[in-house]
Amino acid sequence: MSRQPIRFRDIARLTDEPLNPLSADELMPLPALSDVPELTPPRPRWLENYDLSLDGFSDFDIPMPKTPEERERLVRGFLTGLEKLLDPETNWTFAKLFRLSLDYCMRCQTCSEACHVYLGSGRQEIYRPTYRSEILRRIYQRYFTPAGKLIGPLIGADVEVNFKTVWRLLELSYRCNICRRCAQVCPAGIDNALIAREIRKLFSQELGIAPTELLRKGTRQHLQAGSSTGMNPAAFRNSVEFLEEIIEEKTGRKITIPVDKKGADILLIHNAGEFISWPENPAAFAILFDAAGINWTLSSDLLGYDVVNYAVWFDDVELARIALQHVEVARRLGVKKIVVGECGHAHKALCVIADRVLPGDHSVSERPRESCLPLLWDIVRSGAIRFDPSRNDFPVTLHDSCNVVRLMGIVQPQREIVRAVCSQPLREMAPHGVHNYCCGGGSGFAIMDTLNFSQWRNAVSARMKVKQILDAFGDVLDPGIRKYVIAACSNCKGTLREAINYYDLWEQHGIWYGGLVELMVNAMADLPGPYITWNEEM
Amino acid sequence: MALHWFAIIFAWASVVIFFAVAVYRVVKISSMPLGLRWEVYPIPHEARDRREYGGSYMEDVDWPKKHERRSFWAEVVEFLAPEAIEIGTEIVTMKKVRGHNRYGIWAFSTLLHWGIYLFVLWALLLIVQSLTRSALLAAVAGPLLVVACAVGLVGAAGLIVRRATTPDLARYTAPIDYFNLAFLAAIFVSGLISWAGDPALAGHRAYMSAALTFQPTAVSGAVLATFLLFWAFVVYMPFSKLLHYVIKYFLYHQGLWDDAFKTKGSAADRQVIRQLGYRVKWQAPHIAAGKTWLEEAQMISPEGEKK
Ligand code: SF4
Ligand code: SF4
């Protein structure tokens, strides 16, 4: 089906019809699957109440502004926010890279082919990395630069800001995983992912608009209740008891998991979602640390048991607040360092990005914050635990979390571990390592499931990862052969769980997923039986 | 004669304007606050064994304790040199465009860039020749001009055609982008015409000597046009996004490749402390008005504060 090409100024179209409706037959083909789900249309009730006028999908169950005054307020708030984004002091955290990225793009489109969302969608224009950047650039030029005001059309400053533009731009900022693969290939060093993030930030910090899962039930709940899951310290303590039961049940070992142990060498903080969705993951950490004789602890302090920092995707103020609480927990316990469990964005937020909002004694040099992966590799290397790779005698592939790998350069430790604890050679995805594709759940998508957003994630942003997984297991697709996708990141696991379900990968091809530590414990020679739970056994 | 005086003054003025504006821009960018870390791997200044696969120092346990203060020499050799090599390789080969661009612009883009490099080299060579009167340089200058202009013209024209005829590129190409390419093409066409009328470049050399000695001399219209267009381009460049080759340094060195972690009491730490003293001017309900970043970061429930 050929359709009219979308022009930039169409973003301001005053209709409720989607600018770029999606249909399943336009998406990137997945030849290895015999049964690819159709896209279901949005419910009529949603169309009456909400704005799905970008592509027919949305995570925002926020009623659209109805009166001219409300619309005007939205537009004014957006333009004021944009002005603040451009101001070096107001937006000190990112203004430099943001402005340079707006000013110096050569419009060569080299970045497009790097984007799994664009490719997965079958190259739909609105998902091109430069599309949303170009819209914002044209608005910025038209409203904020002398050249744009004087000779706007000649420099392409032709996008009008009305309430539809504002809303579609909000939606567009949530069609990018902020995986930054596009930035990696740009010859000029432009970062379209940062532009997407800054648009999100404008909405959050100026207008208080962000997906419910990220702001109200995310960072707000995290700061106020102690965890974005809503788990309070008492519930956390119950979870720890539950972990101890799992450990005893699965391994026969009685382990007392240390909680709030003052002066421990390591404060391990997990994504609290693990306690609820994948308790065998924190339990595996406990088994490994116990067996390796590590002096470690968990914390039951507010935020001390939930390392997520969703704000890294959309809000610098909340980012600083959460990071500060994390290091404060470590200070109060007097631990030597924080180790981040298998949670990719938390790695990047706490170890890297927040470094420059935490001054003095909270600097990373004084209060170290590290990834769990090098430590786990050290445990393997040390010989403290005996591993029997034949216990992991099934095909495995490794999904690289963008945050840990492309954005932190932690590439080899996890590969060394897999080589040490699995008997079959690691099936690398193509591409992999720092050039990997995002799972499709990055930047919050993994947990966003209001309205029909999760369908978009499964169908579009996770599509490339599904293809990579199918390709990696191309010669063993028989569903009788169990296959394991390693994802050492909670949000990647959440996305894979949903994608496996959506594409029926377990039934059709015997493909399952899990963390890295589960695989390690599964290979521990001194334990009685298998630790990994495959789908059919759950 | 007035025109010939103008051609001399314009030459000097254009160089002065170029450097003044470029330096102003660079200073302005450099004086912006220290942003948060936002690197992306691979990073060329990582240890040699890790560079290849994009690894970092964070692959080690206890990396925050392994910080070493580097000497100036180590900074140059281990940091700046690998970065310069990486940026230089991109400038010369445009390998990222070759590897990832599907619109067939790599060859034209590379030719255009080489045309510009060779043209600038030619202009520099002409200056040296005027000062030294070297016969060898005089002999080389003609062929160099032809190659620069031919290569650059093919590149510029090819890019104009590619951009205009490839819908995915055309949508993103504003009139200003065509103007930039046409401007460059005009310099190259003019250069070729001036050479055709004067293959020994006697007029070009005479103009360059005149400009260097402030002694106006009459040269042909084609020679004059070539130089005037070129100087106009030199003036225009720092005002446009064509300065991207300078800006690249900031985007890479202070952005995509800035992996420096902060140590207590360091210059970066002091700067962060200063910046945390800025007032937060954002207005969403979860942000309290009038607080500094440091105060704001210590708040859990600013909604309560607002009442
Ligand atoms: S972001 Fe970079 S790669 Fe993409 S169009 Fe702009 S300059 Fe080209
Ligand atoms: S950051 Fe990732 S998802 Fe976003 S535009 Fe770039 S490549 Fe696409």
mmCIF file of C-alpha atoms in Angstrom, chain A residues 5-6 8 81 84-85 88-90 92-97 100-101 103-110 113 118 123 125 128 130-131 134 138 153-156 180 183-191 194 197 204-206 208 215 220 223-224 315-321 324-325 337 348 351-353 355-361 363-366 368-370 374-375 378 406-413 434, chain B residues 25 29-42 52-65 90 94 96-98 100-103 105 163 168-169 171-177 238 240-244 247-248 250-252 254-256 258-265 268-269 272-273 275-276 278-288 293-294 296-303:
data_model
loop_
_atom_site.group_PDB
_atom_site.id
_atom_site.type_symbol
_atom_site.label_atom_id
_atom_site.label_comp_id
_atom_site.label_asym_id
_atom_site.label_seq_id
_atom_site.Cartn_x
_atom_site.Cartn_y
_atom_site.Cartn_z
ATOM 1 C CA PRO A 5 4.519 10.949 2.134
ATOM 2 C CA ILE A 6 4.365 12.716 5.471
ATOM 3 C CA PHE A 8 6.919 17.842 8.674
ATOM 4 C CA GLY A 81 9.667 24.580 28.344
ATOM 5 C CA LYS A 84 14.231 26.443 29.228
ATOM 6 C CA LEU A 85 15.730 23.422 27.500
ATOM 7 C CA PRO A 88 22.465 26.708 29.459
ATOM 8 C CA GLU A 89 21.804 27.416 33.113
ATOM 9 C CA THR A 90 18.228 26.182 33.430
ATOM 10 C CA TRP A 92 22.759 22.776 32.771
ATOM 11 C CA THR A 93 22.646 18.996 32.787
ATOM 12 C CA PHE A 94 22.330 18.569 29.018
ATOM 13 C CA ALA A 95 21.988 21.955 27.294
ATOM 14 C CA LYS A 96 25.348 21.771 25.557
ATOM 15 C CA LEU A 97 24.852 18.467 23.777
ATOM 16 C CA LEU A 100 24.728 21.263 19.388
ATOM 17 C CA SER A 101 22.614 18.326 18.297
ATOM 18 C CA ASP A 103 22.271 23.045 15.360
ATOM 19 C CA TYR A 104 24.685 20.776 13.543
ATOM 20 C CA CYS A 105 22.804 17.865 12.003
ATOM 21 C CA MET A 106 23.792 17.537 8.344
ATOM 22 C CA ARG A 107 20.544 15.776 7.437
ATOM 23 C CA CYS A 108 22.433 12.912 5.800
ATOM 24 C CA GLN A 109 20.196 10.162 7.255
ATOM 25 C CA THR A 110 23.129 7.901 8.041
ATOM 26 C CA GLU A 113 19.609 2.428 9.317
ATOM 27 C CA TYR A 118 12.606 2.434 12.203
ATOM 28 C CA ARG A 123 10.897 2.028 7.636
ATOM 29 C CA GLU A 125 8.909 7.761 8.295
ATOM 30 C CA ARG A 128 13.147 7.594 11.700
ATOM 31 C CA THR A 130 15.758 12.245 12.636
ATOM 32 C CA TYR A 131 12.019 12.704 12.229
ATOM 33 C CA GLU A 134 13.765 17.575 12.698
ATOM 34 C CA ARG A 138 12.137 23.354 12.855
ATOM 35 C CA PRO A 153 10.952 28.746 5.018
ATOM 36 C CA LEU A 154 14.439 28.999 3.512
ATOM 37 C CA ILE A 155 16.047 27.177 6.413
ATOM 38 C CA GLY A 156 13.152 24.777 6.785
ATOM 39 C CA ARG A 180 21.645 5.546 21.247
ATOM 40 C CA ALA A 183 24.387 8.334 17.941
ATOM 41 C CA GLN A 184 27.022 5.651 17.557
ATOM 42 C CA VAL A 185 26.950 5.876 13.762
ATOM 43 C CA CYS A 186 26.400 9.590 13.212
ATOM 44 C CA PRO A 187 29.430 11.062 11.437
ATOM 45 C CA ALA A 188 28.828 14.444 13.086
ATOM 46 C CA GLY A 189 28.323 13.146 16.632
ATOM 47 C CA ILE A 190 24.663 14.217 16.797
ATOM 48 C CA ASP A 191 22.524 12.478 19.396
ATOM 49 C CA LEU A 194 19.183 12.881 23.608
ATOM 50 C CA ARG A 197 14.935 12.483 26.025
ATOM 51 C CA SER A 204 7.792 16.197 32.676
ATOM 52 C CA GLN A 205 9.663 19.086 34.247
ATOM 53 C CA GLU A 206 7.529 21.900 32.860
ATOM 54 C CA GLY A 208 4.141 17.431 34.721
ATOM 55 C CA LEU A 215 6.237 9.444 36.974
ATOM 56 C CA ARG A 220 6.986 9.599 42.716
ATOM 57 C CA LEU A 223 10.566 8.288 46.460
ATOM 58 C CA GLN A 224 7.490 8.232 48.644
ATOM 59 C CA ASP A 315 13.464 13.937 34.339
ATOM 60 C CA ASP A 316 16.735 15.298 35.758
ATOM 61 C CA VAL A 317 15.265 16.548 39.030
ATOM 62 C CA GLU A 318 13.820 13.182 39.921
ATOM 63 C CA LEU A 319 17.048 11.549 38.710
ATOM 64 C CA ALA A 320 19.083 13.546 41.221
ATOM 65 C CA ARG A 321 16.627 12.856 44.054
ATOM 66 C CA LEU A 324 20.951 10.863 46.235
ATOM 67 C CA GLN A 325 18.739 8.530 48.255
ATOM 68 C CA LYS A 337 30.504 0.135 47.798
ATOM 69 C CA LYS A 348 23.902 3.600 33.890
ATOM 70 C CA CYS A 351 27.294 4.417 38.206
ATOM 71 C CA VAL A 352 27.577 6.934 35.379
ATOM 72 C CA ILE A 353 24.954 9.616 34.795
ATOM 73 C CA ASP A 355 27.983 11.017 39.090
ATOM 74 C CA ARG A 356 27.749 14.687 38.208
ATOM 75 C CA VAL A 357 24.787 15.481 40.420
ATOM 76 C CA LEU A 358 26.330 13.921 43.514
ATOM 77 C CA PRO A 359 28.975 16.231 44.949
ATOM 78 C CA GLY A 360 31.841 15.877 47.393
ATOM 79 C CA ASP A 361 31.625 12.823 49.619
ATOM 80 C CA SER A 363 31.441 11.324 44.367
ATOM 81 C CA VAL A 364 31.945 7.883 42.918
ATOM 82 C CA SER A 365 35.574 8.035 44.059
ATOM 83 C CA GLU A 366 34.378 8.143 47.695
ATOM 84 C CA PRO A 368 31.905 3.563 44.687
ATOM 85 C CA ARG A 369 29.051 2.212 42.601
ATOM 86 C CA GLU A 370 29.720 -0.674 40.284
ATOM 87 C CA PRO A 374 32.756 -7.830 36.771
ATOM 88 C CA LEU A 375 32.239 -9.048 40.333
ATOM 89 C CA ASP A 378 35.749 -12.403 39.542
ATOM 90 C CA ARG A 406 26.837 0.347 24.587
ATOM 91 C CA LEU A 407 26.509 2.985 27.295
ATOM 92 C CA MET A 408 28.994 1.649 29.869
ATOM 93 C CA GLY A 409 31.376 -0.500 27.863
ATOM 94 C CA ILE A 410 30.873 -3.599 30.018
ATOM 95 C CA VAL A 411 31.116 -6.223 27.317
ATOM 96 C CA GLN A 412 33.411 -9.108 28.187
ATOM 97 C CA PRO A 413 32.736 -10.166 31.811
ATOM 98 C CA VAL A 434 28.281 -2.422 21.797
ATOM 99 C CA ARG B 25 31.493 30.091 19.142
ATOM 100 C CA ILE B 29 30.278 26.405 23.902
ATOM 101 C CA SER B 30 33.207 25.751 26.221
ATOM 102 C CA SER B 31 31.821 28.081 28.822
ATOM 103 C CA MET B 32 28.539 26.207 29.021
ATOM 104 C CA PRO B 33 28.065 24.225 32.232
ATOM 105 C CA LEU B 34 29.583 20.808 32.678
ATOM 106 C CA GLY B 35 26.841 18.430 31.614
ATOM 107 C CA LEU B 36 26.058 15.013 32.980
ATOM 108 C CA ARG B 37 28.012 12.034 31.689
ATOM 109 C CA TRP B 38 26.411 10.655 28.572
ATOM 110 C CA GLU B 39 29.026 8.607 26.787
ATOM 111 C CA VAL B 40 28.550 5.936 24.172
ATOM 112 C CA TYR B 41 31.010 3.162 23.390
ATOM 113 C CA PRO B 42 33.320 2.373 21.687
ATOM 114 C CA GLU B 52 38.502 -2.855 19.658
ATOM 115 C CA TYR B 53 35.365 -4.304 21.167
ATOM 116 C CA GLY B 54 34.167 -1.128 22.878
ATOM 117 C CA GLY B 55 35.065 -2.099 26.433
ATOM 118 C CA SER B 56 35.682 0.335 29.268
ATOM 119 C CA TYR B 57 37.461 0.630 32.600
ATOM 120 C CA MET B 58 34.133 -0.236 34.213
ATOM 121 C CA GLU B 59 34.738 -3.873 33.260
ATOM 122 C CA ASP B 60 37.079 -4.022 36.275
ATOM 123 C CA VAL B 61 36.067 -4.582 39.866
ATOM 124 C CA ASP B 62 36.844 -1.596 42.105
ATOM 125 C CA TRP B 63 37.432 0.779 39.197
ATOM 126 C CA PRO B 64 36.605 3.918 41.223
ATOM 127 C CA LYS B 65 39.645 3.175 43.385
ATOM 128 C CA GLU B 90 36.202 9.835 9.688
ATOM 129 C CA MET B 94 33.739 9.148 5.976
ATOM 130 C CA LYS B 96 30.425 5.912 9.072
ATOM 131 C CA VAL B 97 28.610 7.247 6.037
ATOM 132 C CA ARG B 98 30.042 4.445 3.920
ATOM 133 C CA HIS B 100 25.579 2.953 7.326
ATOM 134 C CA ASN B 101 24.134 5.299 4.734
ATOM 135 C CA ARG B 102 21.859 3.635 2.219
ATOM 136 C CA TYR B 103 21.216 6.648 -0.004
ATOM 137 C CA ILE B 105 25.832 9.699 -0.837
ATOM 138 C CA ARG B 163 19.221 15.053 -2.359
ATOM 139 C CA ASP B 168 13.879 10.324 1.834
ATOM 140 C CA LEU B 169 16.655 12.896 1.505
ATOM 141 C CA ARG B 171 12.138 15.753 2.572
ATOM 142 C CA TYR B 172 14.917 16.656 4.968
ATOM 143 C CA THR B 173 16.803 19.010 2.656
ATOM 144 C CA ALA B 174 15.913 22.651 3.214
ATOM 145 C CA PRO B 175 16.649 25.367 0.640
ATOM 146 C CA ILE B 176 19.610 26.388 2.778
ATOM 147 C CA ASP B 177 21.159 22.931 2.321
ATOM 148 C CA PRO B 238 31.278 29.924 10.943
ATOM 149 C CA SER B 240 26.372 28.168 9.390
ATOM 150 C CA LYS B 241 26.280 24.553 10.409
ATOM 151 C CA LEU B 242 29.188 23.970 8.027
ATOM 152 C CA LEU B 243 31.307 24.549 11.108
ATOM 153 C CA HIS B 244 30.364 21.020 12.117
ATOM 154 C CA ILE B 247 31.816 21.368 16.704
ATOM 155 C CA LYS B 248 32.444 17.659 16.334
ATOM 156 C CA PHE B 250 32.703 19.089 21.535
ATOM 157 C CA LEU B 251 30.116 16.551 20.600
ATOM 158 C CA TYR B 252 32.689 13.778 20.841
ATOM 159 C CA GLN B 254 32.877 16.512 25.747
ATOM 160 C CA GLY B 255 29.902 14.317 24.968
ATOM 161 C CA LEU B 256 29.931 10.901 23.389
ATOM 162 C CA ASP B 258 33.487 11.905 27.924
ATOM 163 C CA ASP B 259 33.855 8.980 30.316
ATOM 164 C CA ALA B 260 35.667 10.848 33.103
ATOM 165 C CA PHE B 261 34.349 9.936 36.522
ATOM 166 C CA LYS B 262 34.388 12.494 39.284
ATOM 167 C CA THR B 263 36.743 12.480 42.226
ATOM 168 C CA LYS B 264 36.070 14.419 45.378
ATOM 169 C CA GLY B 265 37.606 17.884 45.378
ATOM 170 C CA ALA B 268 34.801 18.801 38.025
ATOM 171 C CA ASP B 269 33.535 18.287 41.552
ATOM 172 C CA VAL B 272 29.243 20.440 39.927
ATOM 173 C CA ILE B 273 28.909 21.985 43.379
ATOM 174 C CA GLN B 275 26.030 24.189 39.317
ATOM 175 C CA LEU B 276 23.987 22.562 42.054
ATOM 176 C CA TYR B 278 21.667 27.193 40.285
ATOM 177 C CA ARG B 279 17.954 27.791 40.863
ATOM 178 C CA VAL B 280 15.587 25.248 39.395
ATOM 179 C CA LYS B 281 13.221 27.127 37.130
ATOM 180 C CA TRP B 282 11.036 24.272 35.988
ATOM 181 C CA GLN B 283 7.407 24.423 36.983
ATOM 182 C CA ALA B 284 5.833 20.973 37.067
ATOM 183 C CA PRO B 285 3.865 20.047 40.205
ATOM 184 C CA HIS B 286 6.578 17.704 41.458
ATOM 185 C CA ILE B 287 9.147 20.503 41.435
ATOM 186 C CA ALA B 288 9.231 23.125 44.165
ATOM 187 C CA TRP B 293 19.281 22.038 42.536
ATOM 188 C CA LEU B 294 20.892 20.848 45.747
ATOM 189 C CA GLU B 296 15.557 20.184 45.174
ATOM 190 C CA ALA B 297 17.542 16.947 45.111
ATOM 191 C CA GLN B 298 17.050 16.539 48.848
ATOM 192 C CA MET B 299 13.264 16.743 48.582
ATOM 193 C CA ILE B 300 11.060 13.744 48.440
ATOM 194 C CA SER B 301 7.620 15.321 48.393
ATOM 195 C CA PRO B 302 7.811 18.786 46.917
ATOM 196 C CA GLU B 303 4.026 18.796 46.380
#
